[in-house]
Short mmCIF file of C-alpha atoms in Angstrom, two decimals:
data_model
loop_
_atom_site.label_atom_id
_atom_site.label_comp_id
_atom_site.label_asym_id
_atom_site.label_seq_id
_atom_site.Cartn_x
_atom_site.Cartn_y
_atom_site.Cartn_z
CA UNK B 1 -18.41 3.92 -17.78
CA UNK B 2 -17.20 0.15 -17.10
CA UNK B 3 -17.16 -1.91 -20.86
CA UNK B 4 -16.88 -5.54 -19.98
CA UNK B 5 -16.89 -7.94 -22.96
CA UNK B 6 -19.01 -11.49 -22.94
CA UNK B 7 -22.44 -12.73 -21.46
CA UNK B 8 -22.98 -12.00 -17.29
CA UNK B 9 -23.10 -15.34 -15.96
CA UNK B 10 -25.43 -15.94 -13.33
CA UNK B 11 -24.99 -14.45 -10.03
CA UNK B 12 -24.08 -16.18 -6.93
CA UNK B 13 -23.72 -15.68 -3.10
CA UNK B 14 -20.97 -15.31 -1.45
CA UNK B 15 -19.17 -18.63 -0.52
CA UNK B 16 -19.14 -19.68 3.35
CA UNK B 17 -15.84 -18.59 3.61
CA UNK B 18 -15.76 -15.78 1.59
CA UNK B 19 -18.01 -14.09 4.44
CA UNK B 20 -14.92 -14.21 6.56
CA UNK B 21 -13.46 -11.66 4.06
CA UNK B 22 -16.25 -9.73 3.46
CA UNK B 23 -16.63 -8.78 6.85
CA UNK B 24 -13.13 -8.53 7.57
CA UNK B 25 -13.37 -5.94 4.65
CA UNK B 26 -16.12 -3.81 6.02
CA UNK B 27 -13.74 -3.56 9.06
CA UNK B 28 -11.47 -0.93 7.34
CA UNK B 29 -13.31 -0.09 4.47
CA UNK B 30 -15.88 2.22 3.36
CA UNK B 31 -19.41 1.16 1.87
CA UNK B 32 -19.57 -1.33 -0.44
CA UNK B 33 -18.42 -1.18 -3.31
CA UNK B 34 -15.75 1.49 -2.44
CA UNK B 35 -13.54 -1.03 -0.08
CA UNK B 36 -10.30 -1.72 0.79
CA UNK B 37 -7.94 -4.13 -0.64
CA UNK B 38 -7.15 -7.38 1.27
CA UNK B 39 -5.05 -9.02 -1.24
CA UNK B 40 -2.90 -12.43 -1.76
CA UNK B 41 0.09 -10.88 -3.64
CA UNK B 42 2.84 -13.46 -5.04
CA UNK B 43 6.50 -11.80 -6.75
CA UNK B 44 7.99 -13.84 -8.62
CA UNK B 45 11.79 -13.19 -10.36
CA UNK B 46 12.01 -14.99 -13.90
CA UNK B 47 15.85 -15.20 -14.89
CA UNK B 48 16.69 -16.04 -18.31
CA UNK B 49 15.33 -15.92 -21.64
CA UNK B 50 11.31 -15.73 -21.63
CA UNK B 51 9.09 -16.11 -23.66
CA UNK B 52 6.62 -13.34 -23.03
CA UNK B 53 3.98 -14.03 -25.55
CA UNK B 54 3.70 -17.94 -24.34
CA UNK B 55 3.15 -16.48 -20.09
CA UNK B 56 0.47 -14.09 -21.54
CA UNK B 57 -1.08 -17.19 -22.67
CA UNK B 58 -0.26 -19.83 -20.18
CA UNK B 59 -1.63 -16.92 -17.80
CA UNK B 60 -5.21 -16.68 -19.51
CA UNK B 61 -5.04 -20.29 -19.63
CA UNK B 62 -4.96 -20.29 -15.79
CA UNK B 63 -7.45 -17.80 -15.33
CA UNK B 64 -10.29 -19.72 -17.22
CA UNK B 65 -9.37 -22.98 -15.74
CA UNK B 66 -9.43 -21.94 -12.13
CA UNK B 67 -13.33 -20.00 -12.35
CA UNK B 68 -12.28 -18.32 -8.87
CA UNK B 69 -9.92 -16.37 -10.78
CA UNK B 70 -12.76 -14.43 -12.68
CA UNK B 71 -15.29 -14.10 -10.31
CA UNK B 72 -16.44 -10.13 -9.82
CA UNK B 73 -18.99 -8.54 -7.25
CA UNK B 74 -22.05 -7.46 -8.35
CA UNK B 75 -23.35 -3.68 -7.84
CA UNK B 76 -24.76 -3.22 -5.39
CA UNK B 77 -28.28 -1.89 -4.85
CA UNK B 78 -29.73 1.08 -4.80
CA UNK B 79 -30.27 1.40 -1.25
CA UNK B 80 -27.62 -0.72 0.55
CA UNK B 81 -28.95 -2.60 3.73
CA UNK B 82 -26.88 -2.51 6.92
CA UNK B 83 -25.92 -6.13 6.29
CA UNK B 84 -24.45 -6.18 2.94
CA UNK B 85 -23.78 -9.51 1.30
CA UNK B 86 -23.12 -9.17 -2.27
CA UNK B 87 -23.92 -11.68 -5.27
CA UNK B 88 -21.18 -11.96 -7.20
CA UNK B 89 -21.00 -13.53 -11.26
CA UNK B 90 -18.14 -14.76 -12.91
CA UNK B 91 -16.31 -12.84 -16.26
CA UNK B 92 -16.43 -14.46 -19.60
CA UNK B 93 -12.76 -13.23 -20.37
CA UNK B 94 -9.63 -14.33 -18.81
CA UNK B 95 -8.02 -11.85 -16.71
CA UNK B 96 -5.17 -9.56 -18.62
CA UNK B 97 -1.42 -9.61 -17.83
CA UNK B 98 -0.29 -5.93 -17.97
CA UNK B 99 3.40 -5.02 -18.54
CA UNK B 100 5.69 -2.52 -17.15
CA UNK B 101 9.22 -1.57 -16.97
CA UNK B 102 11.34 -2.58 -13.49
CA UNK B 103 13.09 0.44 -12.15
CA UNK B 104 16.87 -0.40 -10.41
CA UNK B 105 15.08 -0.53 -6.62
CA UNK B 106 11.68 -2.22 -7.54
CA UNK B 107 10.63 -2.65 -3.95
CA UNK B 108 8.50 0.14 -4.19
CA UNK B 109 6.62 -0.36 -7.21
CA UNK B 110 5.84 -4.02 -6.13
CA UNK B 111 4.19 -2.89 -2.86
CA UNK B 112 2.88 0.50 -4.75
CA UNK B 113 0.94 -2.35 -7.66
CA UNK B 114 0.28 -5.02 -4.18
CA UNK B 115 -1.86 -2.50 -2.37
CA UNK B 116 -3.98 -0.41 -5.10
CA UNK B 117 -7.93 -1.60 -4.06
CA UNK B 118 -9.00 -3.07 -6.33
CA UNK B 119 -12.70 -2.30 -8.41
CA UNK B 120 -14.41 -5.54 -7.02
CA UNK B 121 -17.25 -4.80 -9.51
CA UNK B 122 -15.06 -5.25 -12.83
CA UNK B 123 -12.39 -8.23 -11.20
CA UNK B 124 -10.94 -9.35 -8.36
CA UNK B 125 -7.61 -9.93 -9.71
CA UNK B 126 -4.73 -8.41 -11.77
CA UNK B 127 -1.15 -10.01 -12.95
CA UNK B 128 2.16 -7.44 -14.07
CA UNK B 129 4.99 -8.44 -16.00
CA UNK B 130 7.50 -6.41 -15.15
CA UNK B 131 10.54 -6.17 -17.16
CA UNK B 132 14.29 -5.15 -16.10
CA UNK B 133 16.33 -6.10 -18.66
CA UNK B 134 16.07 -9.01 -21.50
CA UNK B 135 16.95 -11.92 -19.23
CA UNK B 136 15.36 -10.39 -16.10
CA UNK B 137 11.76 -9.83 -15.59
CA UNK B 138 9.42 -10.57 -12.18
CA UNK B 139 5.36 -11.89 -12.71
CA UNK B 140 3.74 -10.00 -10.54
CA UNK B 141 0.23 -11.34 -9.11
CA UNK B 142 -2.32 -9.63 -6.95
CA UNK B 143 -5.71 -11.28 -6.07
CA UNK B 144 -8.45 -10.18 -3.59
CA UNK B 145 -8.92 -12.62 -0.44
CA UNK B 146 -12.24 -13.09 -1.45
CA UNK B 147 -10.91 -15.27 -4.33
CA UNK B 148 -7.48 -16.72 -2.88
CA UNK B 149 -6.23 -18.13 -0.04
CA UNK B 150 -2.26 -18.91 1.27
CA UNK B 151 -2.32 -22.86 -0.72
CA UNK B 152 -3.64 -20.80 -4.05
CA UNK B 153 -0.29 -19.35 -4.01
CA UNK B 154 1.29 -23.10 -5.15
CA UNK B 155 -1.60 -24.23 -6.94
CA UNK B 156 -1.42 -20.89 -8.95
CA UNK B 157 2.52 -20.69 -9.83
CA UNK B 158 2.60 -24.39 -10.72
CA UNK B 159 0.01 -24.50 -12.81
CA UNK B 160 1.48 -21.10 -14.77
CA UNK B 161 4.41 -23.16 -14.89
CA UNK B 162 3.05 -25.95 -16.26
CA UNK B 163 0.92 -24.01 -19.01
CA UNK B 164 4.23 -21.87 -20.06
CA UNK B 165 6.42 -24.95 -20.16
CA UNK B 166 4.07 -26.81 -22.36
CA UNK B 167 4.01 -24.13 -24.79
CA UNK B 168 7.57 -23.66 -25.13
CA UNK B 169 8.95 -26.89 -24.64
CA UNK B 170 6.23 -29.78 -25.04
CA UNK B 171 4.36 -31.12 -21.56
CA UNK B 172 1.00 -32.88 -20.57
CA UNK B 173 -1.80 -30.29 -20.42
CA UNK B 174 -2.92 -28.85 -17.22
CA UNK B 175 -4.71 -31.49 -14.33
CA UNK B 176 -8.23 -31.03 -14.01
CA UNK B 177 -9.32 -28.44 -11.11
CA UNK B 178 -11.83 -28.56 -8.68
CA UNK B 179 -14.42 -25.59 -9.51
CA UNK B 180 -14.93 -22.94 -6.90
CA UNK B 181 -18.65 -22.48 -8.15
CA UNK B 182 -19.50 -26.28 -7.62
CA UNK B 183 -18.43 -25.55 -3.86
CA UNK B 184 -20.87 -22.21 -4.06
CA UNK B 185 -23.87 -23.76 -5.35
CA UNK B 186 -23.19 -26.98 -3.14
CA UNK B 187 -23.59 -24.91 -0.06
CA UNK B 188 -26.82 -22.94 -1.54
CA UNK B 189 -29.04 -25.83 -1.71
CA UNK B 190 -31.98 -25.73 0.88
CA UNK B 191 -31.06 -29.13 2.48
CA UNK B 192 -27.41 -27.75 3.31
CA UNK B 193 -28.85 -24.19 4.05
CA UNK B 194 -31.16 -25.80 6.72
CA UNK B 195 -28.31 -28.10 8.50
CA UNK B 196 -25.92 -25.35 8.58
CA UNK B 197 -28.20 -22.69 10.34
CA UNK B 198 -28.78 -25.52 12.94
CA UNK B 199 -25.49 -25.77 13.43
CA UNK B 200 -24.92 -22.23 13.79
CA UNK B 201 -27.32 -21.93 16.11
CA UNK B 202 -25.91 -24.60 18.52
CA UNK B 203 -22.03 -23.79 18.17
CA UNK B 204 -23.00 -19.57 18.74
CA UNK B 205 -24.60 -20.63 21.97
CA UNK B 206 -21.66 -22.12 23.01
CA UNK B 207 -18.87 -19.58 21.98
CA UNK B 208 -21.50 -17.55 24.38
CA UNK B 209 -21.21 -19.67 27.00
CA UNK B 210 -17.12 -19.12 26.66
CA UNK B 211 -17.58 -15.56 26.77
CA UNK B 212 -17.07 -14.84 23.30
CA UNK B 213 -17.35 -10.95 23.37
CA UNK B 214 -15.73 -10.51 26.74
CA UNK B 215 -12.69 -8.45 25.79
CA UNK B 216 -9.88 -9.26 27.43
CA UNK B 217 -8.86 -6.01 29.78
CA UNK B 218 -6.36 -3.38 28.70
CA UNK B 219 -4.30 -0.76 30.39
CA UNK B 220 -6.26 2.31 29.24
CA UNK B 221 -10.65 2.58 29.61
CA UNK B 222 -10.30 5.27 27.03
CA UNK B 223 -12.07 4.63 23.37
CA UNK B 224 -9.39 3.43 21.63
CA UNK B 225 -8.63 5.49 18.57
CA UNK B 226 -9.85 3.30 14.86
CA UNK B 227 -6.03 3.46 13.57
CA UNK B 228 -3.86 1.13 15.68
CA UNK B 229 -0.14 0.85 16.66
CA UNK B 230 1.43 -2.82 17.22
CA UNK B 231 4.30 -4.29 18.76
CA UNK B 232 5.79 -7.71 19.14
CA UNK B 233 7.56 -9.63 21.75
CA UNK B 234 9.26 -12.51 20.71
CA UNK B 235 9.18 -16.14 21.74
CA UNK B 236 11.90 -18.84 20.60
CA UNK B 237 12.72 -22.00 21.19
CA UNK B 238 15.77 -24.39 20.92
CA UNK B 239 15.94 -27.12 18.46
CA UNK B 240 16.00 -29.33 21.96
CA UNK B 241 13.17 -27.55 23.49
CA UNK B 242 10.85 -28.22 20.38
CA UNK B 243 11.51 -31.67 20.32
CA UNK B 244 10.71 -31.95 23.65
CA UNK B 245 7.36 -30.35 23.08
CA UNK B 246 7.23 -32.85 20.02
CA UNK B 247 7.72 -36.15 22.26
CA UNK B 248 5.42 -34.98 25.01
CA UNK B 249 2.72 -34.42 22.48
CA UNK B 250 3.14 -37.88 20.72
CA UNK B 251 2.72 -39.04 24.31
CA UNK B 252 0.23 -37.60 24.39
CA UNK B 253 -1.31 -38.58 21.70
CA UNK B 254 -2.24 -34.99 20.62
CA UNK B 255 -1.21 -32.75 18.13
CA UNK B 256 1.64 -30.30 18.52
CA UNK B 257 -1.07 -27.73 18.00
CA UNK B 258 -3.24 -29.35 20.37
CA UNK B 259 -0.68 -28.83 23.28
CA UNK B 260 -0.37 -24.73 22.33
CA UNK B 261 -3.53 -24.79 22.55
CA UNK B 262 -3.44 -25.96 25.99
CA UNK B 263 -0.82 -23.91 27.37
CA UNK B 264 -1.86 -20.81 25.53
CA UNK B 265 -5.23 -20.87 27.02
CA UNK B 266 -3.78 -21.42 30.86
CA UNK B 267 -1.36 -18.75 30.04
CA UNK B 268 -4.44 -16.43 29.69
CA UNK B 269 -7.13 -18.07 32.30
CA UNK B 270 -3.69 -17.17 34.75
CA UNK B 271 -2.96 -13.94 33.65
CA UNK B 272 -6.60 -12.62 33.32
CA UNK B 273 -8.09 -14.54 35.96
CA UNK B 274 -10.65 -16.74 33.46
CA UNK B 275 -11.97 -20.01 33.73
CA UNK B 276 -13.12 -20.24 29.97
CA UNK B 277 -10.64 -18.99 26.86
CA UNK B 278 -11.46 -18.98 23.67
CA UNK B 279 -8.54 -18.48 20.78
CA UNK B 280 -9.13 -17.91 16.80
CA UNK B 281 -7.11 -19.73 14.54
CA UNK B 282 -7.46 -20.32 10.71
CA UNK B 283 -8.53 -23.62 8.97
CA UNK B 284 -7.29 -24.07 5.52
CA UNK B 285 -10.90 -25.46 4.87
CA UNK B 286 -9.36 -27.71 2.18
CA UNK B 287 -11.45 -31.09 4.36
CA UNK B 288 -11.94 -32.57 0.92
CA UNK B 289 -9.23 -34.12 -1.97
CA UNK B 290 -10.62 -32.67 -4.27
CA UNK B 291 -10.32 -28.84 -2.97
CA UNK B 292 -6.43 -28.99 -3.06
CA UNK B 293 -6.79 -28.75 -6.67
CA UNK B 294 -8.47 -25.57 -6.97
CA UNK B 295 -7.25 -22.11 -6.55
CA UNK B 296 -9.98 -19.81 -4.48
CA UNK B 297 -11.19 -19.04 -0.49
CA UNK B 298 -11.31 -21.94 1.46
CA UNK B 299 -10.20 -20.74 4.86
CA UNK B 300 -12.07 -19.76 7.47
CA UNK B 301 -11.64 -18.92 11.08
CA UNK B 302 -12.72 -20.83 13.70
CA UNK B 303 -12.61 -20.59 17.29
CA UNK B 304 -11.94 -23.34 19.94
CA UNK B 305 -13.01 -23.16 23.51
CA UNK B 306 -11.05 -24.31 26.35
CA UNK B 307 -12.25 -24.56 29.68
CA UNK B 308 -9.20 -24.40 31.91
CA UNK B 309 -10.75 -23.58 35.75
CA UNK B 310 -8.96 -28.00 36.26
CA UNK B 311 -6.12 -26.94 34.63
CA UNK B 312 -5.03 -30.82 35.21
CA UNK B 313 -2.37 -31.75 32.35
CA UNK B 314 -3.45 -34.76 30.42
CA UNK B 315 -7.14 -34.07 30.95
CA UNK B 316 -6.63 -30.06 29.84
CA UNK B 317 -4.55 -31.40 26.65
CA UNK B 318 -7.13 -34.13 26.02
CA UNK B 319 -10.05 -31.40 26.01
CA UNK B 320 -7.91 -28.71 24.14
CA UNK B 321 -7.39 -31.82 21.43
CA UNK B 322 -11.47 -32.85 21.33
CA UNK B 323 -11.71 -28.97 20.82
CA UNK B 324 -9.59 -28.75 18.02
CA UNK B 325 -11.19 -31.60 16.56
CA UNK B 326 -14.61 -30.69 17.07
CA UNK B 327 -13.38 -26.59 15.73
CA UNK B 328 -12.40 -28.26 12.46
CA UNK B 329 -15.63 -29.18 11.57
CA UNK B 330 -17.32 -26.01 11.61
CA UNK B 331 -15.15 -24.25 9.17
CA UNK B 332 -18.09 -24.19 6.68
CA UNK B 333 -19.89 -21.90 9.18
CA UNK B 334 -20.42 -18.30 7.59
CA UNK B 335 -18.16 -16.03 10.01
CA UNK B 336 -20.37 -12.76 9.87
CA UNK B 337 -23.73 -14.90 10.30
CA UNK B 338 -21.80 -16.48 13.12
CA UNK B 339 -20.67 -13.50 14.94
CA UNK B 340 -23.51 -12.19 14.29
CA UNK B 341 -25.91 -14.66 16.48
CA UNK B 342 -23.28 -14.29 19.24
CA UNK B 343 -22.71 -10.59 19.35
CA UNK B 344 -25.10 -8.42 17.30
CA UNK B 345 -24.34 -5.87 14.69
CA UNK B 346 -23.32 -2.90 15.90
CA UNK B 347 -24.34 0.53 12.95
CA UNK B 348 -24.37 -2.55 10.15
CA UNK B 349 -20.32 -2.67 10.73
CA UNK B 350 -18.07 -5.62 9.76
CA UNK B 351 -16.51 -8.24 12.32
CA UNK B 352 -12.92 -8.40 12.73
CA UNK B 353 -11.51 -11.33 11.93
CA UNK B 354 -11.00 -12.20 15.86
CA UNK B 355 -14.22 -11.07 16.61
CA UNK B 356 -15.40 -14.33 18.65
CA UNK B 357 -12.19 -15.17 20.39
CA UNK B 358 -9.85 -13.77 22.96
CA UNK B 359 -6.66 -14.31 21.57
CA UNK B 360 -5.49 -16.10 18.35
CA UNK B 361 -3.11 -18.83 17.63
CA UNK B 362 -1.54 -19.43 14.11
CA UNK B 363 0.95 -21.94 13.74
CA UNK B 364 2.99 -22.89 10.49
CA UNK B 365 5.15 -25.43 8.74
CA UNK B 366 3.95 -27.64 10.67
CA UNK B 367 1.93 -30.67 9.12
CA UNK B 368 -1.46 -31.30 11.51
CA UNK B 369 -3.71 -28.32 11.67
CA UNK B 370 -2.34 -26.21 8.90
CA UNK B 371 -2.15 -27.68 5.39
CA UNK B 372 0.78 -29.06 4.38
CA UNK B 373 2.56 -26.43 2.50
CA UNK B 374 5.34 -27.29 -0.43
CA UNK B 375 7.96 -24.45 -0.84
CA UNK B 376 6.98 -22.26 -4.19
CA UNK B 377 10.27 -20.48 -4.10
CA UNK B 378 11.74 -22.78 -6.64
CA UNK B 379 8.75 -23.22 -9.55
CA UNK B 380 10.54 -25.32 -12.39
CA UNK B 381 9.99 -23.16 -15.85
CA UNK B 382 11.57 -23.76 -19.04
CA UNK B 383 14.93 -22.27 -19.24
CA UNK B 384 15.21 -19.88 -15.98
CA UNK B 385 15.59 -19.85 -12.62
CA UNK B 386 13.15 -18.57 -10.10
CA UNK B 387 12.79 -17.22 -7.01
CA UNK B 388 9.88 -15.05 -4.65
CA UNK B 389 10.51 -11.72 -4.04
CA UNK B 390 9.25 -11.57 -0.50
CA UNK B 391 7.22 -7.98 -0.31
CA UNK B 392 6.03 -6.43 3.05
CA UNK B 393 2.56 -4.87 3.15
CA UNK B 394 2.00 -2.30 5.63
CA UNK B 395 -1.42 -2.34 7.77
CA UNK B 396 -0.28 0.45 9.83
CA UNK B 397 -2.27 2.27 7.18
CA UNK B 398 -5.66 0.52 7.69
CA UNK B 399 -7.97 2.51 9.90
CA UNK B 400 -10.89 0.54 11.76
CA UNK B 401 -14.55 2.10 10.08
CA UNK B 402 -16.12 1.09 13.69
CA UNK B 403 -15.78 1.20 17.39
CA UNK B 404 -16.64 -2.69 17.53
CA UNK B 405 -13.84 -3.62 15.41
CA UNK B 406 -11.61 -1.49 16.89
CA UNK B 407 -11.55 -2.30 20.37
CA UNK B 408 -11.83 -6.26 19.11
CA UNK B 409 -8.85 -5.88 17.18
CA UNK B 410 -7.00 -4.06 20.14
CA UNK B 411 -8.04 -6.20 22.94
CA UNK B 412 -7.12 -9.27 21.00
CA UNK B 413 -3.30 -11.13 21.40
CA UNK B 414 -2.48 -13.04 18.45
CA UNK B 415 0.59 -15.49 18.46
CA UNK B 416 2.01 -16.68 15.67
CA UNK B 417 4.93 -19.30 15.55
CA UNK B 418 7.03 -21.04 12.52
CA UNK B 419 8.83 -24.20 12.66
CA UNK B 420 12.16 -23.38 10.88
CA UNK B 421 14.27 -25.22 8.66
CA UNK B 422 16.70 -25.90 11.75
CA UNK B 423 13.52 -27.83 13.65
CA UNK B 424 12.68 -24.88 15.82
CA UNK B 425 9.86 -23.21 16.91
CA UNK B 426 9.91 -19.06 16.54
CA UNK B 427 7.58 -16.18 16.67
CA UNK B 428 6.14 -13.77 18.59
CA UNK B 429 3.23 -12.43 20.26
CA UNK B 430 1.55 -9.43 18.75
CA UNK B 431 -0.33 -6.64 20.69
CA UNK B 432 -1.66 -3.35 20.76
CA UNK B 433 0.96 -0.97 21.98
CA UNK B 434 -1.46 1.13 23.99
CA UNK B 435 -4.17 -1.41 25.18
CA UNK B 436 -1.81 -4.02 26.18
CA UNK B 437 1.72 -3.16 26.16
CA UNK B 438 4.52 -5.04 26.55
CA UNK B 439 4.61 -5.63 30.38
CA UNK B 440 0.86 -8.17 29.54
CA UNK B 441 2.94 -9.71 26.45
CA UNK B 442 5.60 -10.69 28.78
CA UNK B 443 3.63 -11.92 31.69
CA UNK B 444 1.52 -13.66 29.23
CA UNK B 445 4.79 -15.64 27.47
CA UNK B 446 6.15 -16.31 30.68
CA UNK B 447 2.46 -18.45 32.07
CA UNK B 448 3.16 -19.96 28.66
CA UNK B 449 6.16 -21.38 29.21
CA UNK B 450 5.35 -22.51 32.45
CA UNK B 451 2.16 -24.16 31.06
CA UNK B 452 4.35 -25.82 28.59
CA UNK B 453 6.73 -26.79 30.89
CA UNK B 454 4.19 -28.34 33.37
CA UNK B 455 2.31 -29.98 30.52
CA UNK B 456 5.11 -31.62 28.53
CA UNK B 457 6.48 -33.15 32.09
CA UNK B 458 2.65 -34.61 32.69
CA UNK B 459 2.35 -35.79 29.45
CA UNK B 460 2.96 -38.98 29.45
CA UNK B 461 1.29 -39.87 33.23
#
């Protein structure tokens, strides 16, 4: 039997971008509430003397002043609909920090603690502090997507910071936060309810006029199995190719991003023979000040349709930049509503989280589209040095609960590139080893480089 302590506050919805995760969820998961866990894990190695009673309180500090941290799904009903959408209510207590002994190769105790699921009923959170020795102990932090996104990493870690220094050495107290719930109830009044299912209406007609749905082909017309097998081929440029790609874009007078974009999308309309692309990427959602205060799920995905049948330079990378622009906007669009309008539910199953486009672009480091990200490998507390312990999830594990999201998640090619610390952009495109293969990855990389190639010499005419 579950024993919480303190009054139930009242319950809420889900946020708009919370629904991204929810259905995301219900793509690998069983019913509600026995899911998966989709977590935003954060290692971090504390060397030197610490002061283990001031983190545990610095760390319930945190907790109540970011309300995201404590939010909790509600039980569910007796009889659960096909469409779930939880409520969800907010704990009265701050969330505990457990401790635990570091063995000599800790790898696999971090990933072991990373990936338990969590009870989403009792809290969607949970904090180790794991100790080695006397002067060598790692903080160990594990929320649920649902309640934290990649900049709640930062905001999270300084703040901790901030609380623990203050108690051990004197400091100002911690800056007020944004509340999560103010951005919840904002979004449930009936005005906003009413102007965003008009928008949803209009923007799901036209993701259907892109094709959103039409899978791109594979190799194999057999059901693809619901546990999946990926491979990556790479794609690098030189420090002098990326600038080039940076001056033909300020030519432009588009966004790095906004030229990807445009090559990406011929690179498939060639391959595949289409006249209309759509790609996925995630917003960090943060479109107000105020939100890059507060720790909790602000990104969303959003999808950005490019029409490339006058695949014409200038005018392709002045439509793929109106598209970005006008993608931005809708990130406050509930994804499984969304994809929902567009595609139907198939046996009450959740979207994946490419569900409405063909391919997916993620770009980082790189200030424009993504939000500006300060390193967090280097948080400044009293008397130690820190450092991230980088930990490596594996999704090989994950199996699909439906058909739908299965042969979405298959037939969908995701690129994802970095600009590194030498000023060069590197990644690779990922694909489903038996759908695709290697042979479309290629092909597909090779129309992108010509597409870049054709676009950054046009740029400026």
């Amino acid at each position: 039997m579950k024993t919480t302590t303190g009054p139930r506050h009242p319950a809420l919805p889900l946020s708009s971008r919370q629904e991204l995760c929810w259905e995301w969820e219900r793509c690998h998961g069983k019913p509600y509430p026995a899911v998966v866990s989709i977590d935003c894990s954060t290692a971090l190695r504390l060397l030197g003397p610490l002061d283990a009673g001031a983190l545990r309180e610095a760390f319930a500090e945190v907790t109540l002043h970011h309300d995201a941290l404590r939010l909790r799904l509600d039980e569910p009903p007796e009889r659960v609909a096909d469409v779930v959408r939880p409520r969800q209510s907010l704990r009265a207590t701050p969330l505990p920090l457990e401790e635990d002994v570091l063995p000599e190769r800790p790898y696999a105790l971090l990933v072991d603690l990373s990936t338990r699921p969590f009870d989403v009923t009792e809290r969607l959170g949970r904090a180790y502090l794991l100790r080695a020795a006397p002067d060598h102990h790692v903080l160990l932090t594990c929320f649920h997507h649902l309640v934290f996104d990649e900049a709640s990493h930062r905001l999270l870690l300084g703040d901790l910071a901030r609380a623990y220094n203050r108690r051990v050495a004197g400091g100002p107290p911690l800056r007020p936060a944004f509340s999560y719930l103010d951005l919840i109830r904002a979004e449930s009044t009936h005005a906003a309810l009413e102007d965003r299912a008009a928008r949803l209406a209009a923007r799901a007609a036209l993701l259907r006029a892109y094709g959103a749905g039409d899978l791109l082909p594979g190799r194999t017309t057999r059901p693809m199995p619901l546990r999946h097998h990926y491979d990556e081929e790479p794609l690098d440029f030189s420090p002098g190719q990326t600038r080039q790609l940076l001056h033909a874009a300020r030519a432009a007078r588009v966004s790095l991003y906004s030229l990807l974009i445009a090559a990406l999308a011929g690179a498939l309309g060639r391959h595949f023979g289409r006249e209309r692309v759509l790609l996925s990427t995630p917003s960090h959602g943060r479109l107000r000040p105020e939100h890059r205060t507060a720790v909790g799920e602000f990104a969303n995905m959003v999808q950005i349709p490019v029409d490339v049948s006058q695949d014409g330079g200038r005018r392709l990378l002045r439509q793929a930049h109106e598209a970005v622009s006008e993608a931005s906007a809708t990130v406050d669009l509930p994804f499984g509503p969304l994809a929902e309008a567009v595609l139907g539910r198939v046996d009450g199953g959740g979207f994946f989280r490419y569900a409405l486009g063909h391919a997916a672009l993620r770009l980082h480091g790189v200030t424009g589209w993504a939000l500006n990200q300060q390193r967090i490998d280097a948080i400044p507390m009293h008397g130690m040095r820190t450092d991230l312990v980088p930990i490596s999830q594996d999704s090989s594990r994950l199996t699909y609960a439906t058909r739908q999201a299965s042969d979405t998640a298959a037939a969908t090619l995701a690129l994802s590139l970095t600009m590194t610390q030498d000023a060069r952009l590197s990644g690779a495109l990922r694909h489903e080893r038996a759908y695709h293969g290697p042979d479309t990855a290629r092909s597909v990389l090779h129309h992108l480089r010509e597409r870049l190639g054709a676009l950054s010499g046009s740029a400026g005419t």
